[in-house]
Amino acid sequence: MIYADYNGSAPLCNSVKDYLIKRLEKGPFANPNAIHYLGVKTMMGMENARSVCAKILGADFDQVIFNSGATEGISTVFHSILGCDKNTKKIIITSGIEHSAIINTANFYAEEKGYIVKSLPVNHDGIVNVDSLQKWIKENQGNIALVSVMAANNETGVIQPYKEINDLCTQNDIPFLCDTTQYIGKTPFNFKESNIDFAVCSGHKLGAMTGTGILLVKDPTTLKPLIIGGGQEKGHRGGTQNYLGNETLAVALTSINEVFKNINKLSEKRLAFEAKVKKAFPAVVIIGENSPRLATTTYISYPGIHGQAVQIELESVDIFVTTSSACSDNMPVTSKVLKAMGVSDDVGRGVVRISLCLNSPLEYYDQLADALIKAYSKLTKVKSF
Ligand code: PLP
């Protein structure tokens, strides 16, 4: 079996499984905010996890806010910056390739609070246009409330010029939220060095428990809690903490930190895999082929063959891929990301996303190439559209 949907969700990593087995036997289990011995011990375990996460992510201890995942982190940032009536700035800038967690939240603030959402154009290689951002900042001096652009795209794996975007935002005193959900854990990331105001991650993309995540905040005093509750997480996120889950974040990040050394080999092997399939079928298109991409993501299309047909063929030999981002699965349409890139429908409907992890055996790419070539050989005889 090859699980190739890590961008959708990663299975629990082995170190997390081992940790949980021991942890569940040993305890402690208590409210980490309780003042008795077991509570204090539980809190100490969780705070130790926070310092491990902070160290690996290059953040200060206080800059790590545990939550339920990237969607919550994103909503918290929007709420902190735009949910207050004192904000007189009226423009939110995002891009055409953002995840729905960003796009729908921005649209909510447009509908409910009268903000204007401007979406940065994206080129055919899947890269957000920084010149447009520069132009819009000049044209709208003092009126931009928030810029939110991702670090790496969940469908294409294309890495975005988030450092340049951050520089522009810093120079112009504009808060910058970088959706690092797909970037953290797939490529080294140092929050402080990045100088970004807000970054997010989801535990289930890293091999930690689902329903966990981290919001990284440059200045925690800028946060306004989305969940008020009893002042947990230093008042930034109410509700008794998911201490077990938060501990698994530290375990998963520690394991990932040890496999960053595999990036170059995986990236080379992925390129060889793509070249092999293209050699067998020159009509095949690799989305974002000319751009810097995550080492583990390939978004591949055979124009005229439906992506879902390819996915079913691969599944019949125990290989699990998706046709587009998890949320819009089962919809036989060109995804919004591909539309923003100007990809035609015959290519857009044909895509499958193959996403591995930094720990995946290199041989997987040989097996994937063989299976994909077999699937295309069969399906080209019965073209779907
Ligand atoms: N941002 C990106 C780029 C994602 O890929 C995802 C999930 O697929 C999210 C945000 C939302 O993450 P979650 O559903 O874990 O909150």
CSV table of C-alpha atoms and ligand atoms in Angstrom, one decimal:
chain,number,residue,atom,x,y,z
A,1,MET,CA,0.0,0.0,0.0
A,2,ILE,CA,1.2,3.5,-0.8
A,3,TYR,CA,-0.5,6.3,1.0
A,4,ALA,CA,0.1,9.4,-1.1
A,5,ASP,CA,-2.2,12.0,0.4
A,6,TYR,CA,0.0,13.6,3.0
A,7,ASN,CA,-1.1,17.0,1.9
A,8,GLY,CA,-4.6,16.0,2.9
A,9,SER,CA,-3.7,14.4,6.2
A,10,ALA,CA,-0.7,12.5,7.5
A,11,PRO,CA,-1.2,9.2,9.3
A,12,LEU,CA,0.1,9.3,12.9
A,13,CYS,CA,3.8,9.0,12.7
A,14,ASN,CA,5.5,6.0,14.4
A,15,SER,CA,7.1,8.0,17.1
A,16,VAL,CA,3.7,9.5,18.0
A,17,LYS,CA,2.2,6.0,18.2
A,18,ASP,CA,5.0,4.7,20.4
A,19,TYR,CA,4.7,7.8,22.6
A,20,LEU,CA,1.0,7.5,23.0
A,21,ILE,CA,1.1,3.8,23.9
A,22,LYS,CA,3.6,4.6,26.8
A,23,ARG,CA,1.9,7.8,27.7
A,24,LEU,CA,-1.6,6.2,27.9
A,25,GLU,CA,-0.2,3.6,30.3
A,26,LYS,CA,1.7,6.0,32.5
A,27,GLY,CA,-0.5,9.1,32.7
A,28,PRO,CA,-0.9,11.6,34.2
A,29,PHE,CA,-4.4,12.5,33.2
A,30,ALA,CA,-5.6,15.6,34.9
A,31,ASN,CA,-6.8,19.1,34.1
A,32,PRO,CA,-3.4,20.9,33.3
A,33,ASN,CA,-4.8,24.0,35.0
A,34,ALA,CA,-5.5,22.2,38.3
A,35,ILE,CA,-3.3,23.1,41.3
A,36,HIS,CA,-2.9,19.6,42.6
A,37,TYR,CA,0.1,17.5,41.9
A,38,LEU,CA,-1.3,15.6,38.9
A,39,GLY,CA,-2.5,18.9,37.4
A,40,VAL,CA,0.8,20.5,37.8
A,41,LYS,CA,2.6,17.4,36.3
A,42,THR,CA,0.2,17.5,33.4
A,43,MET,CA,0.9,21.2,32.8
A,44,MET,CA,4.6,20.6,33.0
A,45,GLY,CA,4.4,17.9,30.3
A,46,MET,CA,2.4,20.2,28.1
A,47,GLU,CA,4.7,23.2,28.7
A,48,ASN,CA,7.7,21.0,27.9
A,49,ALA,CA,6.0,20.2,24.6
A,50,ARG,CA,5.5,23.9,24.0
A,51,SER,CA,9.2,24.6,24.5
A,52,VAL,CA,10.1,21.7,22.1
A,53,CYS,CA,7.7,23.1,19.5
A,54,ALA,CA,9.1,26.6,20.0
A,55,LYS,CA,12.7,25.5,19.6
A,56,ILE,CA,12.0,23.4,16.4
A,57,LEU,CA,9.9,26.2,14.9
A,58,GLY,CA,12.3,28.9,15.8
A,59,ALA,CA,9.9,30.8,18.0
A,60,ASP,CA,9.8,32.0,21.6
A,61,PHE,CA,7.9,29.9,24.1
A,62,ASP,CA,5.2,32.6,24.5
A,63,GLN,CA,4.8,32.8,20.7
A,64,VAL,CA,3.4,29.3,20.5
A,65,ILE,CA,-0.4,29.1,21.1
A,66,PHE,CA,-1.8,25.6,21.0
A,67,ASN,CA,-5.2,25.3,19.3
A,68,SER,CA,-7.2,22.8,17.2
A,69,GLY,CA,-5.5,23.4,13.8
A,70,ALA,CA,-4.8,25.8,11.0
A,71,THR,CA,-8.4,26.8,10.4
A,72,GLU,CA,-8.7,28.0,14.0
A,73,GLY,CA,-5.4,29.8,13.8
A,74,ILE,CA,-6.5,31.6,10.7
A,75,SER,CA,-9.9,32.6,12.2
A,76,THR,CA,-8.2,33.8,15.3
A,77,VAL,CA,-5.9,36.1,13.3
A,78,PHE,CA,-8.7,37.5,11.2
A,79,HIS,CA,-10.8,38.0,14.4
A,80,SER,CA,-7.9,39.7,16.2
A,81,ILE,CA,-7.2,42.2,13.4
A,82,LEU,CA,-10.6,42.7,11.7
A,83,GLY,CA,-13.0,41.8,14.4
A,84,CYS,CA,-12.5,45.1,16.2
A,85,ASP,CA,-14.6,48.1,15.1
A,86,LYS,CA,-11.6,50.4,15.8
A,87,ASN,CA,-9.9,49.2,12.6
A,88,THR,CA,-10.4,51.9,10.1
A,89,LYS,CA,-8.4,50.2,7.4
A,90,LYS,CA,-10.7,48.5,5.0
A,91,ILE,CA,-8.8,46.3,2.6
A,92,ILE,CA,-7.8,42.6,2.9
A,93,ILE,CA,-5.4,41.2,0.4
A,94,THR,CA,-5.2,37.5,-0.3
A,95,SER,CA,-4.4,35.5,-3.5
A,96,GLY,CA,-6.4,33.4,-5.9
A,97,ILE,CA,-4.7,30.2,-4.7
A,98,GLU,CA,-5.4,30.4,-1.0
A,99,HIS,CA,-7.2,27.6,0.9
A,100,SER,CA,-10.9,28.0,1.6
A,101,ALA,CA,-10.0,28.5,5.3
A,102,ILE,CA,-8.6,31.9,4.2
A,103,ILE,CA,-10.9,32.8,1.3
A,104,ASN,CA,-14.1,32.0,3.1
A,105,THR,CA,-13.0,33.9,6.2
A,106,ALA,CA,-12.0,36.9,4.2
A,107,ASN,CA,-15.4,36.8,2.4
A,108,PHE,CA,-17.1,36.6,5.8
A,109,TYR,CA,-15.4,39.8,6.9
A,110,ALA,CA,-16.3,41.4,3.6
A,111,GLU,CA,-20.0,40.5,4.0
A,112,GLU,CA,-20.3,41.1,7.7
A,113,LYS,CA,-18.0,44.0,8.3
A,114,GLY,CA,-17.7,45.7,5.0
A,115,TYR,CA,-14.1,44.9,4.2
A,116,ILE,CA,-13.0,44.9,0.6
A,117,VAL,CA,-11.2,41.7,-0.5
A,118,LYS,CA,-8.6,42.0,-3.2
A,119,SER,CA,-7.1,38.8,-4.6
A,120,LEU,CA,-3.6,38.8,-6.0
A,121,PRO,CA,-3.1,37.4,-9.5
A,122,VAL,CA,-1.2,34.2,-9.9
A,123,ASN,CA,1.0,33.2,-12.9
A,124,HIS,CA,0.7,30.1,-15.0
A,125,ASP,CA,3.5,28.5,-12.9
A,126,GLY,CA,1.4,28.9,-9.7
A,127,ILE,CA,3.3,31.8,-8.2
A,128,VAL,CA,1.6,34.8,-6.6
A,129,ASN,CA,2.4,38.2,-8.2
A,130,VAL,CA,4.4,40.3,-5.8
A,131,ASP,CA,4.5,43.3,-8.2
A,132,SER,CA,0.7,43.6,-7.9
A,133,LEU,CA,1.0,43.6,-4.1
A,134,GLN,CA,3.6,46.4,-4.3
A,135,LYS,CA,1.3,48.4,-6.6
A,136,TRP,CA,-1.8,47.9,-4.4
A,137,ILE,CA,0.1,48.9,-1.3
A,138,LYS,CA,1.2,52.1,-3.0
A,139,GLU,CA,-2.3,52.8,-4.3
A,140,ASN,CA,-4.0,52.1,-0.9
A,141,GLN,CA,-1.5,53.6,1.5
A,142,GLY,CA,-2.8,53.3,5.1
A,143,ASN,CA,-5.9,51.4,4.1
A,144,ILE,CA,-4.7,47.8,4.1
A,145,ALA,CA,-5.8,45.9,7.2
A,146,LEU,CA,-4.3,42.5,6.5
A,147,VAL,CA,-2.3,40.6,3.9
A,148,SER,CA,-2.8,36.8,3.9
A,149,VAL,CA,-0.8,34.7,1.4
A,150,MET,CA,0.3,31.1,1.8
A,151,ALA,CA,3.9,29.8,2.0
A,152,ALA,CA,3.2,26.6,-0.1
A,153,ASN,CA,0.1,25.6,-2.0
A,154,ASN,CA,-1.7,22.5,-0.9
A,155,GLU,CA,-2.6,21.3,-4.4
A,156,THR,CA,0.4,22.2,-6.5
A,157,GLY,CA,3.1,22.2,-3.8
A,158,VAL,CA,4.4,25.5,-5.3
A,159,ILE,CA,6.4,27.5,-2.8
A,160,GLN,CA,5.3,31.2,-2.7
A,161,PRO,CA,7.5,34.3,-2.5
A,162,TYR,CA,6.3,34.8,1.1
A,163,LYS,CA,9.6,36.3,2.2
A,164,GLU,CA,9.3,39.2,-0.3
A,165,ILE,CA,5.6,39.6,0.7
A,166,ASN,CA,6.6,39.8,4.3
A,167,ASP,CA,9.3,42.4,3.5
A,168,LEU,CA,6.7,44.6,1.7
A,169,CYS,CA,4.3,44.2,4.6
A,170,THR,CA,6.9,45.0,7.2
A,171,GLN,CA,8.1,48.1,5.3
A,172,ASN,CA,4.6,49.3,5.1
A,173,ASP,CA,3.5,48.3,8.6
A,174,ILE,CA,0.8,45.9,7.4
A,175,PRO,CA,0.0,42.8,9.4
A,176,PHE,CA,1.0,39.6,7.5
A,177,LEU,CA,-0.6,36.2,8.0
A,178,CYS,CA,1.3,33.5,6.2
A,179,ASP,CA,-0.7,30.2,5.8
A,180,THR,CA,2.2,27.8,6.5
A,181,THR,CA,0.0,24.8,6.9
A,182,GLN,CA,1.6,22.9,4.0
A,183,TYR,CA,5.1,24.4,4.5
A,184,ILE,CA,5.8,23.5,8.1
A,185,GLY,CA,6.9,19.9,8.4
A,186,LYS,CA,7.8,19.7,4.7
A,187,THR,CA,10.6,22.2,4.6
A,188,PRO,CA,12.7,23.8,7.4
A,189,PHE,CA,11.0,26.9,8.8
A,190,ASN,CA,12.2,29.3,11.4
A,191,PHE,CA,9.5,31.7,12.6
A,192,LYS,CA,11.7,34.4,14.1
A,193,GLU,CA,14.0,34.4,11.0
A,194,SER,CA,11.0,34.7,8.8
A,195,ASN,CA,9.9,37.8,10.7
A,196,ILE,CA,6.3,36.9,9.8
A,197,ASP,CA,3.5,38.3,12.1
A,198,PHE,CA,1.3,35.2,12.2
A,199,ALA,CA,1.9,31.6,10.9
A,200,VAL,CA,-0.3,28.5,11.4
A,201,CYS,CA,0.0,24.7,11.3
A,202,SER,CA,-2.2,21.7,11.8
A,203,GLY,CA,-1.1,18.6,13.7
A,204,HIS,CA,-2.7,16.1,11.4
A,205,LYS,CA,-0.6,17.3,8.5
A,206,LEU,CA,2.5,16.5,10.5
A,207,GLY,CA,1.7,13.1,11.9
A,208,ALA,CA,0.5,14.4,15.2
A,209,MET,CA,-3.1,13.9,16.5
A,210,THR,CA,-6.0,15.4,14.5
A,211,GLY,CA,-7.6,18.4,16.2
A,212,THR,CA,-4.3,19.9,17.3
A,213,GLY,CA,-2.4,22.8,15.9
A,214,ILE,CA,-0.2,25.8,16.6
A,215,LEU,CA,-0.7,29.5,16.0
A,216,LEU,CA,2.7,31.3,15.9
A,217,VAL,CA,2.4,35.0,16.8
A,218,LYS,CA,5.2,37.5,16.7
A,219,ASP,CA,3.5,39.7,19.3
A,220,PRO,CA,1.0,37.8,21.4
A,221,THR,CA,-0.5,41.1,22.7
A,222,THR,CA,-2.0,41.6,19.3
A,223,LEU,CA,-4.3,38.6,19.7
A,224,LYS,CA,-7.9,38.7,20.6
A,225,PRO,CA,-9.3,35.3,21.7
A,226,LEU,CA,-11.8,33.6,19.4
A,227,ILE,CA,-12.8,31.3,22.2
A,228,ILE,CA,-13.0,33.3,25.5
A,229,GLY,CA,-13.5,30.6,28.2
A,230,GLY,CA,-11.4,30.5,31.3
A,231,GLY,CA,-8.2,32.3,30.3
A,232,GLN,CA,-6.2,29.2,29.2
A,233,GLU,CA,-3.3,29.6,26.9
A,234,LYS,CA,-2.5,32.9,28.7
A,235,GLY,CA,-5.9,34.2,27.7
A,236,HIS,CA,-5.4,33.7,24.0
A,237,ARG,CA,-7.5,30.5,23.7
A,238,GLY,CA,-10.1,29.5,26.2
A,239,GLY,CA,-11.0,25.9,27.0
A,240,THR,CA,-9.1,23.1,28.8
A,241,GLN,CA,-6.1,22.3,26.7
A,242,ASN,CA,-5.8,19.1,24.6
A,243,TYR,CA,-2.6,18.3,26.5
A,244,LEU,CA,-2.2,14.8,25.0
A,245,GLY,CA,-2.6,16.1,21.5
A,246,ASN,CA,-0.3,19.0,22.2
A,247,GLU,CA,2.4,16.6,23.4
A,248,THR,CA,2.0,14.7,20.1
A,249,LEU,CA,2.8,17.9,18.2
A,250,ALA,CA,6.2,18.1,19.9
A,251,VAL,CA,6.9,14.4,19.2
A,252,ALA,CA,5.9,14.7,15.5
A,253,LEU,CA,7.9,17.9,15.0
A,254,THR,CA,11.0,16.2,16.6
A,255,SER,CA,10.7,13.3,14.2
A,256,ILE,CA,10.3,15.6,11.2
A,257,ASN,CA,13.3,17.6,12.2
A,258,GLU,CA,15.4,14.5,11.8
A,259,VAL,CA,14.3,13.8,8.2
A,260,PHE,CA,14.8,17.2,6.6
A,261,LYS,CA,18.1,15.8,5.4
A,262,ASN,CA,16.0,13.6,3.0
A,263,ILE,CA,14.7,16.6,1.1
A,264,ASN,CA,17.2,16.7,-1.7
A,265,LYS,CA,17.1,13.0,-2.4
A,266,LEU,CA,13.3,12.9,-2.4
A,267,SER,CA,13.2,16.0,-4.7
A,268,GLU,CA,15.6,14.4,-7.2
A,269,LYS,CA,13.7,11.1,-7.1
A,270,ARG,CA,10.4,13.0,-7.6
A,271,LEU,CA,11.8,14.8,-10.6
A,272,ALA,CA,13.0,11.4,-12.1
A,273,PHE,CA,9.5,10.0,-11.5
A,274,GLU,CA,7.9,12.9,-13.3
A,275,ALA,CA,10.4,12.6,-16.2
A,276,LYS,CA,9.7,8.9,-16.5
A,277,VAL,CA,6.0,9.4,-16.8
A,278,LYS,CA,6.4,12.3,-19.2
A,279,LYS,CA,8.7,10.2,-21.4
A,280,ALA,CA,6.1,7.4,-21.6
A,281,PHE,CA,3.3,10.0,-22.2
A,282,PRO,CA,4.6,13.3,-23.6
A,283,ALA,CA,1.1,14.8,-23.3
A,284,VAL,CA,1.3,14.6,-19.5
A,285,VAL,CA,1.4,18.0,-17.7
A,286,ILE,CA,3.1,18.6,-14.4
A,287,ILE,CA,1.4,21.6,-12.7
A,288,GLY,CA,3.9,24.2,-11.5
A,289,GLU,CA,6.8,22.2,-13.1
A,290,ASN,CA,9.0,25.3,-13.5
A,291,SER,CA,8.5,26.6,-10.0
A,292,PRO,CA,10.1,25.8,-6.7
A,293,ARG,CA,7.9,23.1,-5.2
A,294,LEU,CA,7.7,21.0,-2.0
A,295,ALA,CA,9.9,18.0,-2.4
A,296,THR,CA,7.0,15.6,-1.8
A,297,THR,CA,4.2,16.9,-4.1
A,298,THR,CA,3.4,16.2,-7.7
A,299,TYR,CA,0.3,17.5,-9.3
A,300,ILE,CA,0.0,15.6,-12.6
A,301,SER,CA,-2.5,15.6,-15.4
A,302,TYR,CA,-3.2,13.7,-18.6
A,303,PRO,CA,-5.4,16.1,-20.5
A,304,GLY,CA,-8.6,14.3,-21.6
A,305,ILE,CA,-8.4,11.6,-18.9
A,306,HIS,CA,-10.5,12.2,-15.9
A,307,GLY,CA,-8.5,12.5,-12.7
A,308,GLN,CA,-11.0,10.4,-10.8
A,309,ALA,CA,-10.6,7.6,-13.3
A,310,VAL,CA,-6.8,7.7,-12.6
A,311,GLN,CA,-7.4,7.8,-8.9
A,312,ILE,CA,-9.7,4.7,-9.1
A,313,GLU,CA,-7.1,2.8,-11.2
A,314,LEU,CA,-4.4,3.6,-8.6
A,315,GLU,CA,-6.6,2.7,-5.7
A,316,SER,CA,-7.2,-0.7,-7.3
A,317,VAL,CA,-3.5,-1.4,-6.8
A,318,ASP,CA,-3.6,0.1,-3.2
A,319,ILE,CA,-2.2,3.5,-4.0
A,320,PHE,CA,-4.1,6.4,-2.5
A,321,VAL,CA,-4.0,9.8,-4.2
A,322,THR,CA,-6.6,12.6,-4.5
A,323,THR,CA,-7.8,14.5,-7.5
A,324,SER,CA,-7.7,18.0,-5.9
A,325,SER,CA,-7.7,19.5,-2.4
A,326,ALA,CA,-9.6,17.3,0.1
A,327,CYS,CA,-12.4,19.7,0.6
A,328,SER,CA,-13.4,19.8,-3.1
A,329,ASP,CA,-13.0,16.1,-3.7
A,330,ASN,CA,-15.7,14.3,-5.7
A,331,MET,CA,-16.3,17.5,-7.7
A,332,PRO,CA,-15.3,16.8,-11.3
A,333,VAL,CA,-14.4,20.5,-12.0
A,334,THR,CA,-11.2,22.4,-12.4
A,335,SER,CA,-10.2,23.5,-9.0
A,336,LYS,CA,-10.1,27.2,-8.0
A,337,VAL,CA,-6.4,27.1,-7.6
A,338,LEU,CA,-5.9,25.8,-11.2
A,339,LYS,CA,-8.4,28.3,-12.5
A,340,ALA,CA,-6.5,31.1,-10.8
A,341,MET,CA,-3.4,29.8,-12.6
A,342,GLY,CA,-5.2,29.9,-16.0
A,343,VAL,CA,-5.0,26.1,-16.4
A,344,SER,CA,-7.4,24.9,-19.1
A,345,ASP,CA,-10.3,22.6,-18.2
A,346,ASP,CA,-9.0,19.6,-20.0
A,347,VAL,CA,-5.8,19.7,-17.9
A,348,GLY,CA,-7.7,20.8,-14.8
A,349,ARG,CA,-10.1,17.9,-14.8
A,350,GLY,CA,-7.3,15.4,-15.4
A,351,VAL,CA,-5.2,16.1,-12.3
A,352,VAL,CA,-4.2,13.8,-9.5
A,353,ARG,CA,-2.2,15.0,-6.5
A,354,ILE,CA,0.5,12.7,-5.3
A,355,SER,CA,1.8,13.8,-1.9
A,356,LEU,CA,4.3,11.8,0.2
A,357,CYS,CA,6.2,12.7,3.3
A,358,LEU,CA,9.9,13.3,4.0
A,359,ASN,CA,10.1,9.8,5.4
A,360,SER,CA,8.7,8.0,2.4
A,361,PRO,CA,10.9,5.4,0.8
A,362,LEU,CA,12.4,6.5,-2.5
A,363,GLU,CA,11.2,3.3,-4.1
A,364,TYR,CA,7.7,4.5,-3.8
A,365,TYR,CA,8.4,6.8,-6.8
A,366,ASP,CA,9.3,3.7,-8.9
A,367,GLN,CA,6.1,2.0,-7.9
A,368,LEU,CA,4.1,5.2,-8.5
A,369,ALA,CA,5.6,5.6,-12.0
A,370,ASP,CA,4.8,2.0,-13.0
A,371,ALA,CA,1.3,2.2,-11.6
A,372,LEU,CA,0.6,5.6,-13.3
A,373,ILE,CA,2.0,4.5,-16.6
A,374,LYS,CA,-0.2,1.4,-16.5
A,375,ALA,CA,-3.3,3.5,-15.6
A,376,TYR,CA,-2.6,6.0,-18.4
A,377,SER,CA,-2.0,3.1,-20.9
A,378,LYS,CA,-5.4,1.6,-20.0
A,379,LEU,CA,-7.3,4.9,-19.8
A,380,THR,CA,-5.9,6.4,-23.0
A,381,LYS,CA,-7.8,3.6,-24.8
A,382,VAL,CA,-11.1,4.9,-23.3
A,383,LYS,CA,-10.6,8.7,-23.1
A,384,SER,CA,-13.1,10.2,-20.7
A,385,PHE,CA,-13.7,13.7,-22.3
B,1,PLP,N1,-4.4,25.9,4.8
B,1,PLP,C1,-3.9,25.0,3.9
B,1,PLP,C2,-2.9,25.5,2.9
B,1,PLP,C3,-4.4,23.7,4.0
B,1,PLP,O1,-3.9,22.8,3.1
B,1,PLP,C4,-5.3,23.3,4.9
B,1,PLP,C5,-5.9,22.0,5.0
B,1,PLP,O2,-5.9,21.3,4.0
B,1,PLP,C6,-5.8,24.3,5.8
B,1,PLP,C7,-5.3,25.6,5.7
B,1,PLP,C8,-6.8,24.0,6.9
B,1,PLP,O3,-6.3,23.1,7.8
B,1,PLP,P1,-7.2,22.3,8.8
B,1,PLP,O4,-8.3,21.8,8.1
B,1,PLP,O5,-6.3,21.3,9.4
B,1,PLP,O6,-7.6,23.3,9.9
